PDB file of C-alpha atoms and ligand atoms in Angstrom:
ATOM      1  CA  MET A   1     -12.379   2.330 -15.808  1.00  0.00           C
ATOM      2  CA  LYS A   2     -10.045   0.417 -13.500  1.00  0.00           C
ATOM      3  CA  LYS A   3      -6.788  -0.751 -14.993  1.00  0.00           C
ATOM      4  CA  ASN A   4      -5.224  -2.874 -12.256  1.00  0.00           C
ATOM      5  CA  ALA A   5      -4.842  -6.623 -12.788  1.00  0.00           C
ATOM      6  CA  LYS A   6      -7.163  -7.728  -9.954  1.00  0.00           C
ATOM      7  CA  GLY A   7      -9.851  -5.394 -11.293  1.00  0.00           C
ATOM      8  CA  LEU A   8      -9.543  -6.811 -14.817  1.00  0.00           C
ATOM      9  CA  GLU A   9      -9.695 -10.393 -13.564  1.00  0.00           C
ATOM     10  CA  GLU A  10     -12.767  -9.517 -11.535  1.00  0.00           C
ATOM     11  CA  ARG A  11     -14.498  -7.910 -14.538  1.00  0.00           C
ATOM     12  CA  ARG A  12     -13.790 -10.950 -16.740  1.00  0.00           C
ATOM     13  CA  HIS A  13     -15.270 -13.208 -14.057  1.00  0.00           C
ATOM     14  CA  ARG A  14     -18.433 -11.108 -13.877  1.00  0.00           C
ATOM     15  CA  ILE A  15     -18.828 -11.024 -17.669  1.00  0.00           C
ATOM     16  CA  GLY A  16     -18.881 -14.859 -17.624  1.00  0.00           C
ATOM     17  CA  TYR A  17     -22.371 -14.732 -16.071  1.00  0.00           C
ATOM     18  CA  LEU A  18     -23.766 -13.370 -19.349  1.00  0.00           C
ATOM     19  CA  LYS A  19     -23.128 -16.452 -21.399  1.00  0.00           C
ATOM     20  CA  LYS A  20     -26.233 -18.541 -20.884  1.00  0.00           C
ATOM     21  CA  PHE A  21     -28.582 -15.591 -21.426  1.00  0.00           C
ATOM     22  CA  VAL A  22     -27.253 -14.198 -24.717  1.00  0.00           C
ATOM     23  CA  LYS A  23     -29.429 -15.004 -27.749  1.00  0.00           C
ATOM     24  CA  PRO A  24     -27.056 -15.408 -30.695  1.00  0.00           C
ATOM     25  CA  GLY A  25     -27.749 -13.697 -34.030  1.00  0.00           C
ATOM     26  CA  LYS A  26     -27.483  -9.914 -34.072  1.00  0.00           C
ATOM     27  CA  ILE A  27     -26.103  -8.467 -30.853  1.00  0.00           C
ATOM     28  CA  VAL A  28     -25.507  -4.853 -29.772  1.00  0.00           C
ATOM     29  CA  GLU A  29     -23.531  -3.644 -26.767  1.00  0.00           C
ATOM     30  CA  PHE A  30     -24.372  -0.067 -25.725  1.00  0.00           C
ATOM     31  CA  GLY A  31     -21.265   1.482 -24.121  1.00  0.00           C
ATOM     32  CA  CYS A  32     -18.677  -1.102 -25.167  1.00  0.00           C
ATOM     33  CA  GLY A  33     -15.546   0.858 -24.168  1.00  0.00           C
ATOM     34  CA  LYS A  34     -12.315  -0.916 -25.173  1.00  0.00           C
ATOM     35  CA  GLY A  35     -14.200  -4.133 -25.834  1.00  0.00           C
ATOM     36  CA  LEU A  36     -13.768  -6.477 -22.869  1.00  0.00           C
ATOM     37  CA  VAL A  37     -17.371  -7.693 -23.250  1.00  0.00           C
ATOM     38  CA  LEU A  38     -17.136  -7.724 -27.058  1.00  0.00           C
ATOM     39  CA  GLU A  39     -14.066  -9.991 -26.855  1.00  0.00           C
ATOM     40  CA  PHE A  40     -16.085 -12.400 -24.729  1.00  0.00           C
ATOM     41  CA  LEU A  41     -19.076 -12.254 -27.084  1.00  0.00           C
ATOM     42  CA  SER A  42     -16.934 -12.621 -30.193  1.00  0.00           C
ATOM     43  CA  THR A  43     -15.240 -15.760 -28.798  1.00  0.00           C
ATOM     44  CA  ASN A  44     -18.419 -17.368 -27.494  1.00  0.00           C
ATOM     45  CA  PHE A  45     -20.741 -16.418 -30.348  1.00  0.00           C
ATOM     46  CA  PRO A  46     -18.488 -16.557 -33.439  1.00  0.00           C
ATOM     47  CA  LYS A  47     -21.401 -16.784 -35.881  1.00  0.00           C
ATOM     48  CA  SER A  48     -23.190 -13.716 -34.520  1.00  0.00           C
ATOM     49  CA  LEU A  49     -22.896 -10.193 -35.900  1.00  0.00           C
ATOM     50  CA  ILE A  50     -21.904  -7.962 -32.987  1.00  0.00           C
ATOM     51  CA  ILE A  51     -22.121  -4.149 -32.885  1.00  0.00           C
ATOM     52  CA  GLY A  52     -20.312  -2.131 -30.206  1.00  0.00           C
ATOM     53  CA  ILE A  53     -21.429   1.435 -29.542  1.00  0.00           C
ATOM     54  CA  ASP A  54     -19.438   4.033 -27.622  1.00  0.00           C
ATOM     55  CA  LYS A  55     -19.059   7.818 -27.555  1.00  0.00           C
ATOM     56  CA  SER A  56     -15.329   7.661 -26.841  1.00  0.00           C
ATOM     57  CA  GLN A  57     -13.150   7.618 -29.942  1.00  0.00           C
ATOM     58  CA  ALA A  58     -10.042   6.768 -27.886  1.00  0.00           C
ATOM     59  CA  ARG A  59     -11.710   3.636 -26.451  1.00  0.00           C
ATOM     60  CA  LEU A  60     -12.968   2.536 -29.870  1.00  0.00           C
ATOM     61  CA  GLU A  61      -9.436   2.911 -31.233  1.00  0.00           C
ATOM     62  CA  GLU A  62      -8.241   0.514 -28.506  1.00  0.00           C
ATOM     63  CA  LEU A  63     -11.069  -1.835 -29.473  1.00  0.00           C
ATOM     64  CA  ALA A  64     -10.019  -1.703 -33.164  1.00  0.00           C
ATOM     65  CA  LYS A  65      -6.529  -2.929 -32.169  1.00  0.00           C
ATOM     66  CA  LYS A  66      -8.119  -6.185 -30.951  1.00  0.00           C
ATOM     67  CA  ARG A  67      -9.208  -6.985 -34.535  1.00  0.00           C
ATOM     68  CA  LEU A  68     -12.286  -8.931 -33.461  1.00  0.00           C
ATOM     69  CA  LYS A  69     -13.602 -10.603 -36.609  1.00  0.00           C
ATOM     70  CA  ASN A  70     -17.378 -10.408 -36.133  1.00  0.00           C
ATOM     71  CA  VAL A  71     -17.471  -7.030 -34.330  1.00  0.00           C
ATOM     72  CA  ILE A  72     -18.344  -3.621 -35.816  1.00  0.00           C
ATOM     73  CA  PRO A  73     -17.670  -0.507 -33.672  1.00  0.00           C
ATOM     74  CA  ILE A  74     -19.829   2.606 -34.031  1.00  0.00           C
ATOM     75  CA  LEU A  75     -18.924   6.000 -32.556  1.00  0.00           C
ATOM     76  CA  VAL A  76     -22.208   7.481 -31.333  1.00  0.00           C
ATOM     77  CA  ASP A  77     -24.040   8.451 -28.150  1.00  0.00           C
ATOM     78  CA  ILE A  78     -26.251   5.603 -26.897  1.00  0.00           C
ATOM     79  CA  THR A  79     -29.160   7.998 -26.489  1.00  0.00           C
ATOM     80  CA  ASN A  80     -29.234   8.683 -30.272  1.00  0.00           C
ATOM     81  CA  PRO A  81     -31.473   6.096 -31.887  1.00  0.00           C
ATOM     82  CA  ILE A  82     -29.623   4.965 -35.019  1.00  0.00           C
ATOM     83  CA  PHE A  83     -30.930   1.442 -35.698  1.00  0.00           C
ATOM     84  CA  LEU A  84     -34.083   0.174 -37.363  1.00  0.00           C
ATOM     85  CA  ASN A  85     -36.727  -1.161 -34.983  1.00  0.00           C
ATOM     86  CA  LYS A  86     -36.766  -4.901 -34.285  1.00  0.00           C
ATOM     87  CA  SER A  87     -33.299  -5.615 -35.665  1.00  0.00           C
ATOM     88  CA  PHE A  88     -31.415  -7.278 -32.752  1.00  0.00           C
ATOM     89  CA  ASP A  89     -31.722 -10.553 -30.837  1.00  0.00           C
ATOM     90  CA  THR A  90     -29.731  -9.350 -27.820  1.00  0.00           C
ATOM     91  CA  ALA A  91     -28.825  -5.907 -26.455  1.00  0.00           C
ATOM     92  CA  LEU A  92     -26.515  -5.261 -23.507  1.00  0.00           C
ATOM     93  CA  PHE A  93     -25.705  -2.435 -21.090  1.00  0.00           C
ATOM     94  CA  ILE A  94     -22.643  -3.600 -19.187  1.00  0.00           C
ATOM     95  CA  ALA A  95     -21.340  -0.985 -16.737  1.00  0.00           C
ATOM     96  CA  SER A  96     -22.608   1.849 -18.929  1.00  0.00           C
ATOM     97  CA  LEU A  97     -25.888   2.893 -17.279  1.00  0.00           C
ATOM     98  CA  HIS A  98     -24.174   4.419 -14.221  1.00  0.00           C
ATOM     99  CA  GLU A  99     -22.221   6.670 -16.612  1.00  0.00           C
ATOM    100  CA  ILE A 100     -25.378   7.705 -18.453  1.00  0.00           C
ATOM    101  CA  PHE A 101     -27.025   8.441 -15.089  1.00  0.00           C
ATOM    102  CA  SER A 102     -24.006  10.462 -13.898  1.00  0.00           C
ATOM    103  CA  CYS A 103     -23.502  12.541 -17.040  1.00  0.00           C
ATOM    104  CA  GLN A 104     -26.989  12.739 -18.525  1.00  0.00           C
ATOM    105  CA  GLY A 105     -29.459  12.005 -15.693  1.00  0.00           C
ATOM    106  CA  LYS A 106     -32.190   9.505 -14.868  1.00  0.00           C
ATOM    107  CA  ARG A 107     -34.416  10.508 -17.803  1.00  0.00           C
ATOM    108  CA  LYS A 108     -31.677   9.443 -20.254  1.00  0.00           C
ATOM    109  CA  VAL A 109     -31.355   6.087 -18.468  1.00  0.00           C
ATOM    110  CA  GLU A 110     -35.043   5.507 -19.140  1.00  0.00           C
ATOM    111  CA  GLU A 111     -34.617   6.678 -22.721  1.00  0.00           C
ATOM    112  CA  SER A 112     -31.754   4.194 -23.157  1.00  0.00           C
ATOM    113  CA  PHE A 113     -34.014   1.334 -22.014  1.00  0.00           C
ATOM    114  CA  ARG A 114     -36.657   2.519 -24.529  1.00  0.00           C
ATOM    115  CA  ILE A 115     -34.093   2.628 -27.342  1.00  0.00           C
ATOM    116  CA  ALA A 116     -33.003  -0.929 -26.470  1.00  0.00           C
ATOM    117  CA  HIS A 117     -36.657  -1.997 -26.433  1.00  0.00           C
ATOM    118  CA  ASN A 118     -37.263  -0.526 -29.895  1.00  0.00           C
ATOM    119  CA  VAL A 119     -34.228  -2.137 -31.528  1.00  0.00           C
ATOM    120  CA  LEU A 120     -34.924  -5.612 -30.122  1.00  0.00           C
ATOM    121  CA  LYS A 121     -36.953  -8.169 -32.038  1.00  0.00           C
ATOM    122  CA  ASP A 122     -40.068  -9.519 -30.298  1.00  0.00           C
ATOM    123  CA  ASN A 123     -38.907 -11.814 -27.473  1.00  0.00           C
ATOM    124  CA  GLY A 124     -35.406 -10.315 -27.783  1.00  0.00           C
ATOM    125  CA  THR A 125     -33.188 -10.177 -24.684  1.00  0.00           C
ATOM    126  CA  LEU A 126     -31.761  -7.175 -22.870  1.00  0.00           C
ATOM    127  CA  ILE A 127     -28.985  -7.847 -20.354  1.00  0.00           C
ATOM    128  CA  VAL A 128     -27.965  -5.207 -17.821  1.00  0.00           C
ATOM    129  CA  GLN A 129     -25.005  -5.480 -15.478  1.00  0.00           C
ATOM    130  CA  ASP A 130     -24.210  -2.536 -13.233  1.00  0.00           C
ATOM    131  CA  PHE A 131     -23.508  -1.458  -9.660  1.00  0.00           C
ATOM    132  CA  LEU A 132     -26.271  -2.056  -7.117  1.00  0.00           C
ATOM    133  CA  LYS A 133     -27.056   0.690  -4.616  1.00  0.00           C
ATOM    134  CA  PRO A 134     -27.598  -0.784  -1.141  1.00  0.00           C
ATOM    135  CA  LEU A 135     -30.391   0.433   1.133  1.00  0.00           C
ATOM    136  CA  PRO A 136     -29.218   3.300   3.411  1.00  0.00           C
ATOM    137  CA  LYS A 137     -27.217   2.094   6.443  1.00  0.00           C
ATOM    138  CA  LEU A 138     -24.498   3.647   8.627  1.00  0.00           C
ATOM    139  CA  VAL A 139     -21.226   1.701   8.431  1.00  0.00           C
ATOM    140  CA  GLU A 140     -17.686   2.116   9.758  1.00  0.00           C
ATOM    141  CA  MET A 141     -14.596   2.102   7.608  1.00  0.00           C
ATOM    142  CA  GLY A 142     -11.040   1.978   8.954  1.00  0.00           C
ATOM    143  CA  PHE A 143      -7.784   2.860   7.186  1.00  0.00           C
ATOM    144  CA  ARG A 144      -4.680   0.719   7.531  1.00  0.00           C
ATOM    145  CA  ASN A 145      -2.306   3.389   6.197  1.00  0.00           C
ATOM    146  CA  ILE A 146      -2.054   7.170   5.977  1.00  0.00           C
ATOM    147  CA  THR A 147      -2.135   7.221   2.181  1.00  0.00           C
ATOM    148  CA  THR A 148      -5.571   5.579   2.102  1.00  0.00           C
ATOM    149  CA  HIS A 149      -6.866   7.816   4.906  1.00  0.00           C
ATOM    150  CA  LYS A 150      -5.713  10.938   3.028  1.00  0.00           C
ATOM    151  CA  ARG A 151      -7.201   9.562  -0.168  1.00  0.00           C
ATOM    152  CA  PHE A 152     -10.562   9.270   1.608  1.00  0.00           C
ATOM    153  CA  LEU A 153     -10.421  12.900   2.772  1.00  0.00           C
ATOM    154  CA  ARG A 154      -9.671  13.965  -0.788  1.00  0.00           C
ATOM    155  CA  PHE A 155     -12.564  11.840  -2.057  1.00  0.00           C
ATOM    156  CA  ALA A 156     -14.992  13.388   0.468  1.00  0.00           C
ATOM    157  CA  ALA A 157     -13.913  16.879  -0.600  1.00  0.00           C
ATOM    158  CA  GLU A 158     -13.907  16.275  -4.363  1.00  0.00           C
ATOM    159  CA  PHE A 159     -16.724  13.813  -5.085  1.00  0.00           C
ATOM    160  CA  LYS A 160     -19.180  15.879  -7.106  1.00  0.00           C
ATOM    161  CA  ALA A 161     -22.012  13.424  -7.697  1.00  0.00           C
ATOM    162  CA  ARG A 162     -23.386  14.000  -4.171  1.00  0.00           C
ATOM    163  CA  LYS A 163     -22.253  15.266  -0.773  1.00  0.00           C
ATOM    164  CA  VAL A 164     -20.342  12.654   1.262  1.00  0.00           C
ATOM    165  CA  ARG A 165     -21.245  13.198   4.942  1.00  0.00           C
ATOM    166  CA  PHE A 166     -19.116  11.382   7.492  1.00  0.00           C
ATOM    167  CA  GLN A 167     -18.183  11.387  11.184  1.00  0.00           C
ATOM    168  CA  LYS A 168     -14.542  11.017  12.145  1.00  0.00           C
ATOM    169  CA  THR A 169     -13.037   8.871  14.878  1.00  0.00           C
ATOM    170  CA  THR A 170      -9.325   8.043  15.157  1.00  0.00           C
ATOM    171  CA  ASN A 171      -8.350   6.237  11.979  1.00  0.00           C
ATOM    172  CA  ARG A 172     -11.986   5.429  11.195  1.00  0.00           C
ATOM    173  CA  VAL A 173     -14.992   7.114   9.644  1.00  0.00           C
ATOM    174  CA  ARG A 174     -18.723   6.462   9.958  1.00  0.00           C
ATOM    175  CA  LEU A 175     -20.858   7.116   6.897  1.00  0.00           C
ATOM    176  CA  ASP A 176     -23.670   5.800   4.716  1.00  0.00           C
ATOM    177  CA  ILE A 177     -22.781   2.517   3.026  1.00  0.00           C
ATOM    178  CA  ALA A 178     -23.218   3.949  -0.503  1.00  0.00           C
ATOM    179  CA  GLY A 179     -20.553   6.625   0.233  1.00  0.00           C
ATOM    180  CA  ALA A 180     -18.176   3.982   1.614  1.00  0.00           C
ATOM    181  CA  LEU A 181     -18.655   1.801  -1.454  1.00  0.00           C
ATOM    182  CA  GLU A 182     -18.159   4.747  -3.818  1.00  0.00           C
ATOM    183  CA  PHE A 183     -14.789   5.362  -2.149  1.00  0.00           C
ATOM    184  CA  ILE A 184     -13.775   1.700  -2.247  1.00  0.00           C
ATOM    185  CA  SER A 185     -14.665   1.459  -5.923  1.00  0.00           C
ATOM    186  CA  LYS A 186     -12.656   4.577  -6.827  1.00  0.00           C
ATOM    187  CA  TYR A 187      -9.685   5.026  -4.497  1.00  0.00           C
ATOM    188  CA  ARG A 188      -7.321   2.972  -6.657  1.00  0.00           C
ATOM    189  CA  SER A 189      -7.835   5.181  -9.683  1.00  0.00           C
ATOM    190  CA  PRO A 190      -4.604   4.738 -11.637  1.00  0.00           C
ATOM    191  CA  ASP A 191      -3.962   8.368 -12.639  1.00  0.00           C
ATOM    192  CA  GLU A 192      -5.188  11.940 -12.180  1.00  0.00           C
ATOM    193  CA  ALA A 193      -7.315  11.975 -15.364  1.00  0.00           C
ATOM    194  CA  ASP A 194      -9.118   8.806 -14.276  1.00  0.00           C
ATOM    195  CA  TRP A 195      -9.592  10.213 -10.742  1.00  0.00           C
ATOM    196  CA  GLN A 196     -11.158  13.401 -12.133  1.00  0.00           C
ATOM    197  CA  GLU A 197     -13.518  11.347 -14.289  1.00  0.00           C
ATOM    198  CA  GLU A 198     -14.486   9.192 -11.295  1.00  0.00           C
ATOM    199  CA  MET A 199     -15.233  12.235  -9.128  1.00  0.00           C
ATOM    200  CA  ASN A 200     -18.106  13.071 -11.494  1.00  0.00           C
ATOM    201  CA  GLU A 201     -19.499   9.547 -11.610  1.00  0.00           C
ATOM    202  CA  THR A 202     -21.761   7.826  -9.150  1.00  0.00           C
ATOM    203  CA  HIS A 203     -21.618   4.036  -9.217  1.00  0.00           C
ATOM    204  CA  PHE A 204     -24.279   3.315  -6.597  1.00  0.00           C
ATOM    205  CA  PHE A 205     -27.212   5.098  -8.210  1.00  0.00           C
ATOM    206  CA  PHE A 206     -30.026   2.516  -8.512  1.00  0.00           C
ATOM    207  CA  THR A 207     -31.395  -0.054  -6.062  1.00  0.00           C
ATOM    208  CA  LYS A 208     -32.711  -3.374  -7.398  1.00  0.00           C
ATOM    209  CA  LYS A 209     -36.216  -1.932  -7.226  1.00  0.00           C
ATOM    210  CA  ASP A 210     -35.174   1.180  -9.223  1.00  0.00           C
ATOM    211  CA  TYR A 211     -33.747  -0.983 -12.038  1.00  0.00           C
ATOM    212  CA  GLU A 212     -36.819  -3.197 -12.084  1.00  0.00           C
ATOM    213  CA  THR A 213     -39.199  -0.216 -12.114  1.00  0.00           C
ATOM    214  CA  VAL A 214     -37.519   1.322 -15.176  1.00  0.00           C
ATOM    215  CA  ALA A 215     -37.405  -2.062 -16.921  1.00  0.00           C
ATOM    216  CA  LYS A 216     -41.137  -2.655 -16.432  1.00  0.00           C
ATOM    217  CA  LYS A 217     -42.048   0.928 -17.312  1.00  0.00           C
ATOM    218  CA  THR A 218     -40.223   0.640 -20.640  1.00  0.00           C
ATOM    219  CA  GLY A 219     -41.973  -2.612 -21.640  1.00  0.00           C
ATOM    220  CA  PHE A 220     -39.715  -5.421 -20.452  1.00  0.00           C
ATOM    221  CA  THR A 221     -40.509  -8.579 -18.505  1.00  0.00           C
ATOM    222  CA  ILE A 222     -37.939  -9.658 -15.923  1.00  0.00           C
ATOM    223  CA  ILE A 223     -36.606 -13.139 -16.701  1.00  0.00           C
ATOM    224  CA  ASN A 224     -33.741 -13.344 -14.246  1.00  0.00           C
ATOM    225  CA  SER A 225     -32.291 -11.113 -11.567  1.00  0.00           C
ATOM    226  CA  LEU A 226     -28.996 -12.010  -9.958  1.00  0.00           C
ATOM    227  CA  LYS A 227     -26.827 -10.221  -7.404  1.00  0.00           C
ATOM    228  CA  LEU A 228     -23.152 -10.662  -8.238  1.00  0.00           C
ATOM    229  CA  ALA A 229     -20.763 -10.244  -5.320  1.00  0.00           C
ATOM    230  CA  LYS A 230     -17.235  -9.013  -5.928  1.00  0.00           C
ATOM    231  CA  ASP A 231     -14.922 -12.007  -5.627  1.00  0.00           C
ATOM    232  CA  LYS A 232     -12.916 -12.873  -2.511  1.00  0.00           C
ATOM    233  CA  ASP A 233      -9.493 -12.160  -4.075  1.00  0.00           C
ATOM    234  CA  TRP A 234     -10.586  -8.648  -4.978  1.00  0.00           C
ATOM    235  CA  TRP A 235     -11.806  -8.033  -1.431  1.00  0.00           C
ATOM    236  CA  SER A 236      -8.707  -9.425   0.242  1.00  0.00           C
ATOM    237  CA  ASP A 237      -6.636  -7.056  -1.866  1.00  0.00           C
ATOM    238  CA  ILE A 238      -8.814  -4.081  -0.817  1.00  0.00           C
ATOM    239  CA  ARG A 239      -8.621  -5.146   2.841  1.00  0.00           C
ATOM    240  CA  LYS A 240      -4.855  -4.606   2.783  1.00  0.00           C
ATOM    241  CA  ASP A 241      -5.754  -0.888   2.882  1.00  0.00           C
ATOM    242  CA  ILE A 242      -9.256  -0.709   4.328  1.00  0.00           C
ATOM    243  CA  GLU A 243     -11.124  -2.383   7.190  1.00  0.00           C
ATOM    244  CA  PHE A 244     -14.671  -2.850   6.029  1.00  0.00           C
ATOM    245  CA  GLU A 245     -17.189  -5.593   6.625  1.00  0.00           C
ATOM    246  CA  ALA A 246     -19.845  -5.228   3.924  1.00  0.00           C
ATOM    247  CA  GLU A 247     -19.486  -6.719   0.469  1.00  0.00           C
ATOM    248  CA  TYR A 248     -20.456  -4.879  -2.603  1.00  0.00           C
ATOM    249  CA  GLN A 249     -22.613  -6.194  -5.278  1.00  0.00           C
ATOM    250  CA  TRP A 250     -23.515  -5.848  -8.864  1.00  0.00           C
ATOM    251  CA  LEU A 251     -26.870  -6.613 -10.365  1.00  0.00           C
ATOM    252  CA  GLN A 252     -27.393  -8.664 -13.498  1.00  0.00           C
ATOM    253  CA  LEU A 253     -30.878  -8.244 -14.919  1.00  0.00           C
ATOM    254  CA  VAL A 254     -32.052 -10.336 -17.841  1.00  0.00           C
ATOM    255  CA  LEU A 255     -35.101  -8.860 -19.537  1.00  0.00           C
ATOM    256  CA  LYS A 256     -37.361  -9.944 -22.359  1.00  0.00           C
ATOM    257  CA  LYS A 257     -39.120  -7.670 -24.820  1.00  0.00           C
ATOM    258  CA  THR A 258     -42.674  -8.875 -24.672  1.00  0.00           C
ATOM    259  CA  LYS A 259     -44.352  -9.233 -28.050  1.00  0.00           C
ATOM    260  CA  GLY A 260     -46.830  -6.500 -28.920  1.00  0.00           C
ATOM    261  CA  ARG A 261     -45.538  -3.826 -26.539  1.00  0.00           C
TER     262      ARG A 261
HETATM  263  C1  LIG B 301     -17.231   1.575 -17.554  1.00  0.00           C
HETATM  264  S1  LIG B 301     -17.143   1.514 -19.298  1.00  0.00           S
HETATM  265  C2  LIG B 301     -17.691  -0.148 -19.611  1.00  0.00           C
HETATM  266  C3  LIG B 301     -17.175  -0.694 -20.930  1.00  0.00           C
HETATM  267  C4  LIG B 301     -17.580  -2.139 -21.221  1.00  0.00           C
HETATM  268  N1  LIG B 301     -19.013  -2.282 -21.304  1.00  0.00           N
HETATM  269  C5  LIG B 301     -16.993  -3.070 -20.180  1.00  0.00           C
HETATM  270  O1  LIG B 301     -17.755  -3.574 -19.332  1.00  0.00           O
HETATM  271  O2  LIG B 301     -15.777  -3.285 -20.204  1.00  0.00           O
HETATM  272  C6  LIG B 301     -18.552   2.471 -19.815  1.00  0.00           C
HETATM  273  C7  LIG B 301     -18.479   2.901 -21.262  1.00  0.00           C
HETATM  274  O3  LIG B 301     -19.718   3.505 -21.615  1.00  0.00           O
HETATM  275  C8  LIG B 301     -19.436   4.594 -22.486  1.00  0.00           C
HETATM  276  N2  LIG B 301     -20.554   5.533 -22.425  1.00  0.00           N
HETATM  277  C9  LIG B 301     -21.043   6.163 -21.330  1.00  0.00           C
HETATM  278  N3  LIG B 301     -22.087   6.944 -21.661  1.00  0.00           N
HETATM  279  C10 LIG B 301     -22.263   6.808 -23.006  1.00  0.00           C
HETATM  280  C11 LIG B 301     -23.180   7.350 -23.949  1.00  0.00           C
HETATM  281  N4  LIG B 301     -24.124   8.204 -23.582  1.00  0.00           N
HETATM  282  N5  LIG B 301     -23.066   6.975 -25.243  1.00  0.00           N
HETATM  283  C12 LIG B 301     -22.087   6.102 -25.643  1.00  0.00           C
HETATM  284  N6  LIG B 301     -21.205   5.550 -24.788  1.00  0.00           N
HETATM  285  C13 LIG B 301     -21.285   5.891 -23.499  1.00  0.00           C
HETATM  286  C14 LIG B 301     -18.134   5.176 -21.961  1.00  0.00           C
HETATM  287  O4  LIG B 301     -17.465   5.922 -22.973  1.00  0.00           O
HETATM  288  C15 LIG B 301     -17.384   3.916 -21.544  1.00  0.00           C
HETATM  289  O5  LIG B 301     -16.563   3.452 -22.560  1.00  0.00           O
END
């Protein structure tokens, strides 16, 4: 998880898009981390009962320090079904599916959708926000300083999720857009432990079609699908180090559990 101020601002902005789709009542966030989304939900839906699930004790301890009144944290793996069927009005996966994909594989992503489907009441809402893999395309990326260039070479050597193939020119590289975006989303890792974690994680794992296919296969109807671009401030900060034309996007999918499925 990114800890710099621009990154945090950007995440808060993106979380704002959830508001009009959340059905109040009983809400569960799968993969809540330190509780940025839960803070938002707790403030905007004060009468709801909100459960946050995460497998990281350290992150849940950070969440506990926030003392959110209507929030209950539970330390468990998302892929363990622990709730009764049809008990929630809204379920959310916010920036957690790419981690499930990276550590546990595509099958567990599908299983997570099924678990969310089971725990939702009929007509309940599932909201997904995560990175959006672009269609394959060769792009060029330039480096404005040696530190960033060296960081890229380290990334290409150490990224374990898949091989990063690139061609070198002076001060520039040519590579597939997903590799470029992986680098851009990771190169400001604040410390070595975070860097090591990021080297095992792929962010750009599913295209829009991949998300929609899993959603339909697991019994959801798509209500709303929105591409969320990273904001201009975030990009202008990145462009101090990197010359790069494309933008990178997130997907917000709002899904409904159809009655009887
Ligand atoms: C990138 S963080 C996002 C946190 C929060 N949703 C947010 O947007 O600020 C992803 C979180 O998902 C959790 N996570 C990943 N896989 C998980 C799993 N299988 N079970 C429970 N939590 C998981 C991680 O521990 C991490 O805290």
